[in-house]
XYZ file of N, CA, C and O in Angstrom:
636
model
N 12.593 -5.628 -20.860
C 12.082 -4.539 -20.051
C 12.959 -3.308 -20.285
O 14.169 -3.403 -20.294
N 12.301 -2.187 -20.446
C 13.045 -0.936 -20.581
C 13.369 -0.405 -19.192
O 12.512 -0.330 -18.328
N 14.614 -0.083 -18.979
C 14.996 0.507 -17.706
C 14.574 1.971 -17.699
O 14.251 2.547 -18.739
N 14.591 2.554 -16.548
C 14.286 3.990 -16.464
C 15.265 4.785 -17.314
O 14.893 5.728 -17.980
N 16.529 4.360 -17.295
C 17.554 5.053 -18.071
C 17.236 4.966 -19.568
O 17.334 5.941 -20.288
N 16.826 3.765 -20.057
C 16.497 3.604 -21.480
C 15.265 4.419 -21.833
O 15.198 5.045 -22.891
N 14.266 4.422 -20.931
C 13.061 5.206 -21.174
C 13.396 6.694 -21.206
O 12.924 7.429 -22.074
N 14.255 7.137 -20.299
C 14.675 8.533 -20.278
C 15.444 8.879 -21.549
O 15.223 9.920 -22.158
N 16.329 7.984 -21.977
C 17.114 8.231 -23.194
C 16.203 8.338 -24.403
O 16.381 9.199 -25.264
N 15.181 7.477 -24.479
C 14.226 7.526 -25.585
C 13.462 8.841 -25.571
O 13.288 9.481 -26.600
N 13.031 9.257 -24.386
C 12.297 10.516 -24.262
C 13.171 11.699 -24.622
O 12.736 12.630 -25.313
N 14.423 11.679 -24.166
C 15.332 12.783 -24.469
C 15.634 12.842 -25.964
O 15.718 13.928 -26.544
N 15.780 11.684 -26.613
C 16.026 11.660 -28.058
C 14.849 12.258 -28.804
O 15.025 13.005 -29.772
N 13.637 11.969 -28.346
C 12.448 12.523 -28.984
C 12.418 14.038 -28.817
O 12.093 14.769 -29.756
N 12.774 14.507 -27.632
C 12.798 15.951 -27.396
C 13.868 16.614 -28.259
O 13.646 17.675 -28.838
N 15.027 15.988 -28.344
C 16.116 16.555 -29.143
C 15.743 16.611 -30.616
O 16.178 17.495 -31.347
N 14.924 15.687 -31.070
C 14.501 15.663 -32.467
C 13.361 16.642 -32.720
O 12.879 16.756 -33.840
N 12.911 17.316 -31.677
C 11.831 18.291 -31.827
C 10.459 17.662 -31.872
O 9.497 18.280 -32.284
N 10.355 16.432 -31.447
C 9.083 15.724 -31.460
C 8.241 16.220 -30.291
O 8.719 16.294 -29.169
N 6.977 16.528 -30.560
C 6.117 17.029 -29.492
C 5.243 15.936 -28.907
O 4.441 16.190 -28.038
N 5.365 14.706 -29.402
C 4.573 13.614 -28.864
C 5.490 12.590 -28.232
O 6.686 12.585 -28.464
N 4.910 11.711 -27.452
C 5.699 10.658 -26.851
C 5.725 9.467 -27.785
O 4.812 9.258 -28.568
N 6.778 8.675 -27.706
C 6.869 7.502 -28.568
C 5.951 6.408 -28.048
O 5.693 6.302 -26.864
N 5.484 5.587 -28.956
C 4.618 4.476 -28.599
C 5.499 3.289 -28.265
O 6.395 2.943 -29.021
N 5.250 2.690 -27.129
C 5.987 1.493 -26.754
C 5.211 0.286 -27.244
O 4.049 0.117 -26.918
N 5.840 -0.537 -28.036
C 5.203 -1.756 -28.514
C 5.045 -2.720 -27.351
O 5.791 -2.655 -26.385
N 4.088 -3.636 -27.441
C 3.906 -4.567 -26.344
C 5.080 -5.522 -26.157
O 5.009 -6.431 -25.387
N 6.191 -5.292 -26.855
C 7.370 -6.132 -26.678
C 7.941 -5.995 -25.269
O 8.770 -6.790 -24.858
N 7.501 -4.973 -24.530
C 7.904 -4.840 -23.140
C 7.319 -5.979 -22.314
O 7.691 -6.193 -21.191
N 6.419 -6.728 -22.889
C 5.768 -7.844 -22.233
C 4.781 -8.465 -23.189
O 4.875 -8.292 -24.391
N 3.845 -9.186 -22.641
C 2.822 -9.817 -23.456
C 1.586 -8.942 -23.423
O 0.973 -8.765 -22.377
N 1.214 -8.370 -24.592
C 0.080 -7.467 -24.664
C -1.114 -8.103 -25.332
O -0.973 -8.985 -26.179
N -2.284 -7.629 -24.962
C -3.519 -8.160 -25.527
C -4.570 -7.059 -25.601
O -4.782 -6.326 -24.638
N -5.229 -6.975 -26.760
C -6.346 -6.057 -26.919
C -7.551 -6.658 -26.195
O -7.958 -7.782 -26.487
N -8.106 -5.927 -25.267
C -9.255 -6.395 -24.489
C -10.508 -5.575 -24.776
O -11.471 -5.611 -24.016
N -10.489 -4.832 -25.895
C -11.611 -3.962 -26.211
C -12.917 -4.726 -26.417
O -13.947 -4.340 -25.842
N -12.952 -5.798 -27.220
C -14.243 -6.476 -27.432
C -14.902 -6.952 -26.136
O -16.087 -6.702 -25.908
N -14.147 -7.612 -25.271
C -14.715 -8.096 -24.004
C -15.156 -6.931 -23.124
O -16.200 -6.987 -22.464
N -14.364 -5.867 -23.114
C -14.677 -4.710 -22.276
C -15.863 -3.922 -22.814
O -16.668 -3.398 -22.035
N -15.973 -3.826 -24.139
C -17.109 -3.111 -24.734
C -18.429 -3.711 -24.279
O -19.372 -2.982 -23.958
N -18.506 -5.032 -24.255
C -19.742 -5.689 -23.832
C -20.102 -5.300 -22.399
O -21.271 -4.992 -22.103
N -19.120 -5.280 -21.523
C -19.363 -4.945 -20.120
C -19.736 -3.473 -19.947
O -20.698 -3.143 -19.241
N -18.975 -2.591 -20.580
C -19.231 -1.156 -20.452
C -20.578 -0.798 -21.093
O -21.354 -0.017 -20.531
N -20.877 -1.378 -22.245
C -22.137 -1.045 -22.915
C -23.354 -1.564 -22.166
O -24.412 -0.936 -22.199
N -23.236 -2.689 -21.470
C -24.345 -3.157 -20.622
C -24.578 -2.161 -19.499
O -25.721 -1.792 -19.209
N -23.508 -1.719 -18.862
C -23.604 -0.717 -17.801
C -24.257 0.555 -18.331
O -25.168 1.104 -17.702
N -23.803 1.028 -19.489
C -24.346 2.254 -20.069
C -25.813 2.076 -20.449
O -26.620 2.982 -20.227
N -26.163 0.933 -21.010
C -27.559 0.672 -21.385
C -28.456 0.678 -20.149
O -29.573 1.226 -20.187
N -27.980 0.086 -19.065
C -28.752 0.060 -17.813
C -28.999 1.462 -17.271
O -29.947 1.675 -16.519
N -28.157 2.411 -17.655
C -28.289 3.802 -17.207
C -28.898 4.698 -18.286
O -28.925 5.920 -18.139
N -29.365 4.102 -19.389
C -30.001 4.873 -20.459
C -29.033 5.660 -21.320
O -29.420 6.629 -21.974
N -27.768 5.253 -21.342
C -26.754 5.959 -22.125
C -26.480 5.230 -23.433
O -26.639 4.014 -23.523
N -26.018 5.984 -24.418
C -25.700 5.384 -25.718
C -24.472 4.478 -25.601
O -23.592 4.705 -24.775
N -24.419 3.454 -26.461
C -23.275 2.532 -26.410
C -22.013 3.161 -26.986
O -22.064 4.103 -27.773
N -20.883 2.613 -26.586
C -19.591 3.004 -27.133
C -19.249 2.065 -28.287
O -19.794 0.970 -28.380
N -18.339 2.510 -29.140
C -17.849 1.663 -30.223
C -16.337 1.548 -30.118
O -15.681 2.355 -29.459
N -15.790 0.567 -30.798
C -14.352 0.388 -30.823
C -13.717 1.567 -31.536
O -14.130 1.932 -32.620
N -12.731 2.177 -30.902
C -12.001 3.311 -31.470
C -10.550 2.877 -31.624
O -9.869 2.608 -30.633
N -10.076 2.792 -32.864
C -8.713 2.314 -33.145
C -7.654 3.178 -32.453
O -6.669 2.659 -31.940
N -7.840 4.503 -32.459
C -6.864 5.383 -31.795
C -6.862 5.135 -30.286
O -5.801 5.095 -29.655
N -8.038 4.954 -29.701
C -8.134 4.663 -28.267
C -7.508 3.304 -27.961
O -6.858 3.141 -26.918
N -7.665 2.334 -28.866
C -7.018 1.026 -28.697
C -5.503 1.176 -28.638
O -4.847 0.600 -27.767
N -4.946 1.931 -29.587
C -3.497 2.134 -29.618
C -3.025 2.857 -28.356
O -1.987 2.512 -27.788
N -3.780 3.859 -27.925
C -3.409 4.612 -26.723
C -3.468 3.728 -25.482
O -2.607 3.827 -24.600
N -4.461 2.848 -25.404
C -4.564 1.929 -24.269
C -3.392 0.948 -24.261
O -2.787 0.693 -23.212
N -3.038 0.412 -25.428
C -1.911 -0.513 -25.505
C -0.607 0.194 -25.131
O 0.241 -0.359 -24.428
N -0.455 1.426 -25.603
C 0.732 2.207 -25.268
C 0.842 2.412 -23.765
O 1.900 2.205 -23.169
N -0.253 2.799 -23.121
C -0.221 3.065 -21.680
C 0.017 1.788 -20.887
O 0.825 1.778 -19.950
N -0.656 0.703 -21.257
C -0.444 -0.569 -20.558
C 1.010 -1.016 -20.724
O 1.627 -1.517 -19.773
N 1.577 -0.819 -21.911
C 2.980 -1.176 -22.169
C 3.924 -0.331 -21.331
O 4.916 -0.828 -20.794
N 3.639 0.972 -21.225
C 4.473 1.861 -20.426
C 4.481 1.415 -18.964
O 5.533 1.361 -18.324
N 3.312 1.102 -18.445
C 3.226 0.694 -17.041
C 3.942 -0.628 -16.811
O 4.679 -0.783 -15.836
N 3.737 -1.597 -17.713
C 4.388 -2.902 -17.568
C 5.901 -2.771 -17.649
O 6.635 -3.409 -16.889
N 6.372 -1.931 -18.565
C 7.817 -1.730 -18.710
C 8.413 -1.087 -17.464
O 9.519 -1.430 -17.046
N 7.668 -0.163 -16.865
C 8.142 0.540 -15.668
C 7.892 -0.257 -14.391
O 8.499 0.018 -13.355
N 6.964 -1.215 -14.466
C 6.628 -1.991 -13.278
C 5.842 -1.205 -12.250
O 5.894 -1.485 -11.063
N 5.072 -0.212 -12.727
C 4.250 0.570 -11.798
C 3.014 1.122 -12.519
O 3.048 1.372 -13.706
N 1.975 1.327 -11.734
C 0.719 1.844 -12.267
C 0.681 3.352 -12.043
O 0.560 3.818 -10.910
N 0.820 4.095 -13.136
C 0.753 5.558 -13.102
C 0.241 6.050 -14.450
O 0.501 5.439 -15.477
N -0.444 7.185 -14.424
C -0.899 7.785 -15.680
C 0.253 8.433 -16.441
O 0.275 8.402 -17.664
N 1.188 9.029 -15.736
C 2.270 9.778 -16.380
C 3.605 9.092 -16.130
O 4.197 9.253 -15.071
N 4.059 8.336 -17.131
C 5.329 7.627 -17.040
C 6.229 8.141 -18.160
O 5.858 8.092 -19.326
N 7.394 8.647 -17.807
C 8.342 9.138 -18.798
C 8.229 10.643 -18.980
O 7.218 11.259 -18.666
N 9.274 11.216 -19.510
C 9.319 12.649 -19.769
C 8.265 13.053 -20.795
O 8.164 12.430 -21.841
N 7.496 14.066 -20.509
C 6.509 14.567 -21.466
C 5.366 13.626 -21.720
O 4.683 13.735 -22.734
N 5.124 12.678 -20.829
C 4.101 11.667 -21.069
C 2.774 12.005 -20.409
O 2.051 11.120 -20.013
N 2.453 13.287 -20.295
C 1.185 13.606 -19.649
C 0.018 13.175 -20.532
O 0.144 12.999 -21.745
N -1.115 12.988 -19.906
C -2.287 12.419 -20.568
C -2.680 13.183 -21.836
O -2.851 12.584 -22.895
N -2.826 14.481 -21.749
C -3.282 15.253 -22.900
C -2.310 15.146 -24.076
O -2.730 14.944 -25.216
N -1.021 15.235 -23.802
C -0.033 15.095 -24.878
C -0.100 13.710 -25.510
O 0.003 13.570 -26.726
N -0.250 12.682 -24.670
C -0.335 11.327 -25.209
C -1.556 11.172 -26.108
O -1.469 10.610 -27.195
N -2.706 11.671 -25.660
C -3.931 11.517 -26.444
C -3.829 12.294 -27.761
O -4.187 11.774 -28.826
N -3.352 13.526 -27.699
C -3.183 14.317 -28.921
C -2.203 13.649 -29.873
O -2.441 13.575 -31.076
N -1.094 13.153 -29.333
C -0.070 12.523 -30.147
C -0.521 11.231 -30.802
O 0.043 10.799 -31.803
N -1.553 10.611 -30.256
C -2.060 9.353 -30.809
C -3.388 9.542 -31.533
O -4.063 8.578 -31.861
N -3.756 10.826 -31.764
C -4.975 11.165 -32.513
C -6.260 10.640 -31.875
O -7.222 10.308 -32.574
N -6.285 10.572 -30.549
C -7.501 10.165 -29.841
C -8.442 11.359 -29.813
O -8.044 12.447 -29.391
N -9.692 11.180 -30.267
C -10.649 12.290 -30.234
C -10.883 12.784 -28.802
O -11.145 11.993 -27.907
N -10.745 14.090 -28.618
C -10.885 14.705 -27.306
C -12.257 15.333 -27.135
O -12.867 15.713 -28.119
N -12.751 15.466 -25.916
C -12.104 15.061 -24.671
C -12.038 13.537 -24.550
O -12.800 12.813 -25.191
N -11.136 13.086 -23.710
C -10.920 11.664 -23.486
C -10.675 11.422 -22.002
O -10.465 12.360 -21.240
N -10.734 10.161 -21.612
C -10.477 9.773 -20.220
C -9.690 8.469 -20.234
O -9.728 7.723 -21.216
N -9.011 8.200 -19.132
C -8.215 6.980 -19.022
C -8.419 6.354 -17.651
O -8.341 7.035 -16.637
N -8.705 5.064 -17.650
C -8.755 4.272 -16.423
C -7.582 3.307 -16.471
O -7.325 2.706 -17.519
N -6.884 3.144 -15.353
C -5.788 2.183 -15.289
C -5.987 1.285 -14.078
O -6.669 1.652 -13.121
N -5.390 0.098 -14.156
C -5.493 -0.866 -13.063
C -4.305 -1.818 -13.160
O -3.642 -1.896 -14.196
N -4.076 -2.577 -12.092
C -3.011 -3.575 -12.101
C -3.447 -4.785 -11.274
O -4.107 -4.632 -10.245
N -3.107 -5.967 -11.794
C -3.309 -7.190 -11.030
C -4.531 -8.011 -11.385
O -4.613 -9.173 -10.985
N -5.476 -7.470 -12.120
C -6.694 -8.204 -12.440
C -6.398 -9.275 -13.490
O -5.621 -9.065 -14.406
N -7.066 -10.434 -13.356
C -6.751 -11.555 -14.233
C -7.650 -11.659 -15.461
O -7.575 -12.637 -16.192
N -8.474 -10.681 -15.709
C -9.319 -10.691 -16.899
C -10.081 -9.389 -17.046
O -10.101 -8.553 -16.127
N -10.710 -9.227 -18.215
C -11.449 -7.992 -18.502
C -12.574 -7.767 -17.498
O -12.819 -6.635 -17.076
N -13.250 -8.830 -17.099
C -14.357 -8.683 -16.141
C -13.844 -8.185 -14.792
O -14.483 -7.337 -14.153
N -12.702 -8.685 -14.352
C -12.136 -8.255 -13.069
C -11.664 -6.804 -13.139
O -11.842 -6.040 -12.180
N -11.056 -6.406 -14.265
C -10.634 -5.007 -14.421
C -11.864 -4.101 -14.440
O -11.894 -3.059 -13.773
N -12.892 -4.492 -15.183
C -14.132 -3.719 -15.227
C -14.715 -3.564 -13.819
O -15.129 -2.477 -13.425
N -14.735 -4.649 -13.064
C -15.282 -4.623 -11.701
C -14.511 -3.640 -10.816
O -15.108 -2.890 -10.045
N -13.183 -3.624 -10.946
C -12.369 -2.685 -10.157
C -12.719 -1.250 -10.534
O -12.857 -0.385 -9.653
N -12.866 -0.977 -11.819
C -13.218 0.377 -12.268
C -14.647 0.727 -11.864
O -14.921 1.857 -11.471
N -15.548 -0.237 -11.929
C -16.947 -0.022 -11.554
C -17.051 0.391 -10.078
O -17.858 1.245 -9.723
N -16.223 -0.192 -9.236
C -16.274 0.072 -7.793
C -15.542 1.351 -7.385
O -15.591 1.737 -6.212
N -14.911 2.025 -8.331
C -14.221 3.281 -8.061
C -15.057 4.429 -8.622
O -15.304 4.475 -9.833
N -15.519 5.352 -7.775
C -16.407 6.420 -8.260
C -15.868 7.199 -9.465
O -16.605 7.453 -10.417
N -14.596 7.558 -9.450
C -14.039 8.344 -10.566
C -13.955 7.512 -11.851
O -14.263 8.001 -12.943
N -13.552 6.252 -11.721
C -13.466 5.386 -12.899
C -14.857 5.074 -13.446
O -15.055 5.034 -14.664
N -15.814 4.888 -12.545
C -17.194 4.666 -12.965
C -17.716 5.897 -13.698
O -18.367 5.781 -14.750
N -17.424 7.071 -13.181
C -17.824 8.319 -13.835
C -17.272 8.383 -15.259
O -17.981 8.791 -16.183
N -16.019 7.970 -15.430
C -15.439 7.948 -16.778
C -16.216 7.014 -17.696
O -16.545 7.373 -18.833
N -16.520 5.806 -17.220
C -17.230 4.835 -18.068
C -18.639 5.288 -18.414
O -19.184 4.892 -19.442
N -19.218 6.134 -17.575
C -20.581 6.623 -17.806
C -20.613 7.996 -18.472
O -21.694 8.549 -18.664
N -19.474 8.521 -18.871
C -19.420 9.849 -19.474
C -20.295 9.936 -20.715
O -20.091 9.198 -21.682
N -21.266 10.838 -20.677
C -22.220 10.965 -21.778
C -21.565 11.425 -23.068
O -22.049 11.133 -24.156
N -20.445 12.123 -22.985
C -19.788 12.641 -24.178
C -18.874 11.640 -24.878
O -18.366 11.919 -25.958
N -18.655 10.489 -24.277
C -17.745 9.520 -24.879
C -18.470 8.649 -25.898
O -19.620 8.272 -25.708
N -17.752 8.325 -26.979
C -18.304 7.518 -28.067
C -17.444 6.293 -28.369
O -17.921 5.323 -28.926
N -16.138 6.366 -28.034
C -15.225 5.285 -28.394
C -14.515 4.702 -27.193
O -14.464 5.311 -26.121
N -13.959 3.492 -27.404
C -13.298 2.787 -26.313
C -12.137 1.959 -26.854
O -12.219 1.409 -27.957
N -11.082 1.876 -26.060
C -9.970 0.968 -26.303
C -9.478 0.463 -24.962
O -9.375 1.242 -24.014
N -9.222 -0.832 -24.862
C -8.756 -1.424 -23.606
C -7.647 -2.421 -23.927
O -7.761 -3.196 -24.876
N -6.582 -2.385 -23.146
C -5.465 -3.305 -23.341
C -4.907 -3.750 -22.003
O -5.054 -3.055 -20.990
N -4.254 -4.894 -22.042
C -3.541 -5.415 -20.875
C -2.171 -5.877 -21.349
O -2.035 -6.444 -22.428
N -1.148 -5.577 -20.547
C 0.213 -6.021 -20.838
C 0.814 -6.571 -19.551
O 0.738 -5.929 -18.505
N 1.414 -7.755 -19.665
C 2.141 -8.364 -18.552
C 3.603 -8.433 -18.935
O 3.930 -8.804 -20.059
N 4.463 -8.090 -17.996
C 5.898 -8.102 -18.250
C 6.567 -9.030 -17.238
O 6.579 -8.728 -16.045
N 7.124 -10.147 -17.703
C 7.790 -11.071 -16.779
C 8.874 -10.391 -15.939
O 9.085 -10.753 -14.789
N 9.542 -9.398 -16.510
C 10.622 -8.705 -15.797
C 10.103 -7.875 -14.629
O 10.867 -7.508 -13.746
N 8.817 -7.549 -14.632
C 8.255 -6.796 -13.501
C 7.262 -7.664 -12.736
O 6.234 -7.200 -12.267
N 7.569 -8.945 -12.647
C 6.751 -9.848 -11.840
C 5.582 -10.475 -12.578
O 4.808 -11.203 -11.973
N 5.417 -10.198 -13.854
C 4.332 -10.792 -14.628
C 2.954 -10.253 -14.291
O 1.949 -10.809 -14.730
N 2.889 -9.175 -13.532
C 1.585 -8.603 -13.167
C 0.930 -7.975 -14.382
O 1.588 -7.294 -15.160
N -0.370 -8.162 -14.562
C -1.064 -7.539 -15.690
C -1.379 -6.068 -15.400
O -1.938 -5.736 -14.358
N -0.995 -5.213 -16.346
C -1.270 -3.776 -16.267
C -2.350 -3.447 -17.294
O -2.197 -3.749 -18.480
N -3.419 -2.835 -16.840
C -4.597 -2.543 -17.654
C -4.716 -1.057 -17.938
O -4.435 -0.218 -17.079
N -5.174 -0.743 -19.144
C -5.491 0.655 -19.496
C -6.755 0.673 -20.341
O -6.920 -0.136 -21.256
N -7.638 1.577 -20.010
C -8.870 1.829 -20.766
C -8.829 3.294 -21.185
O -8.611 4.168 -20.359
N -9.064 3.533 -22.479
C -9.147 4.900 -22.977
C -10.524 5.101 -23.590
O -10.969 4.320 -24.433
N -11.207 6.133 -23.107
C -12.519 6.520 -23.635
C -12.319 7.780 -24.457
O -11.622 8.694 -24.035
N -12.937 7.822 -25.627
C -12.752 8.953 -26.535
C -14.079 9.550 -26.966
O -15.124 8.903 -26.887
N -14.017 10.777 -27.451
C -15.233 11.470 -27.913
C -15.540 11.128 -29.346
O -14.730 10.645 -30.088
């Protein structure tokens, strides 16, 4: 697990090197899993029921979702902005995610269906999944034993 101090040191080193993007945290902060295929089926059924075009797997969105889930698991908290300079737009640009983009996050769900259900029941997260301008999707979950083993979920939708 990365401590806040280690995360801050990593962020400061990136700033000192003149890097304008945030570093990608590998799922070594815990156990990570790509959940895009299972999630695509659920999101695309929802979109089809509403007459919307299906999403496809987006490799950049997958990487961004894994990065965000890893950041949350390492920090032991669910937040969109973790670490210095880690705001959403900078993260998406730095990971080459086609913009505009959206991000849904969750914690504690034991599978893709449960995470989808939590997002479905939240008006803002549902709005993201139904965004007519989105074409790509990436979903990841990371659990970190050092932060209680709770699963941290991230979904990134891309244009």
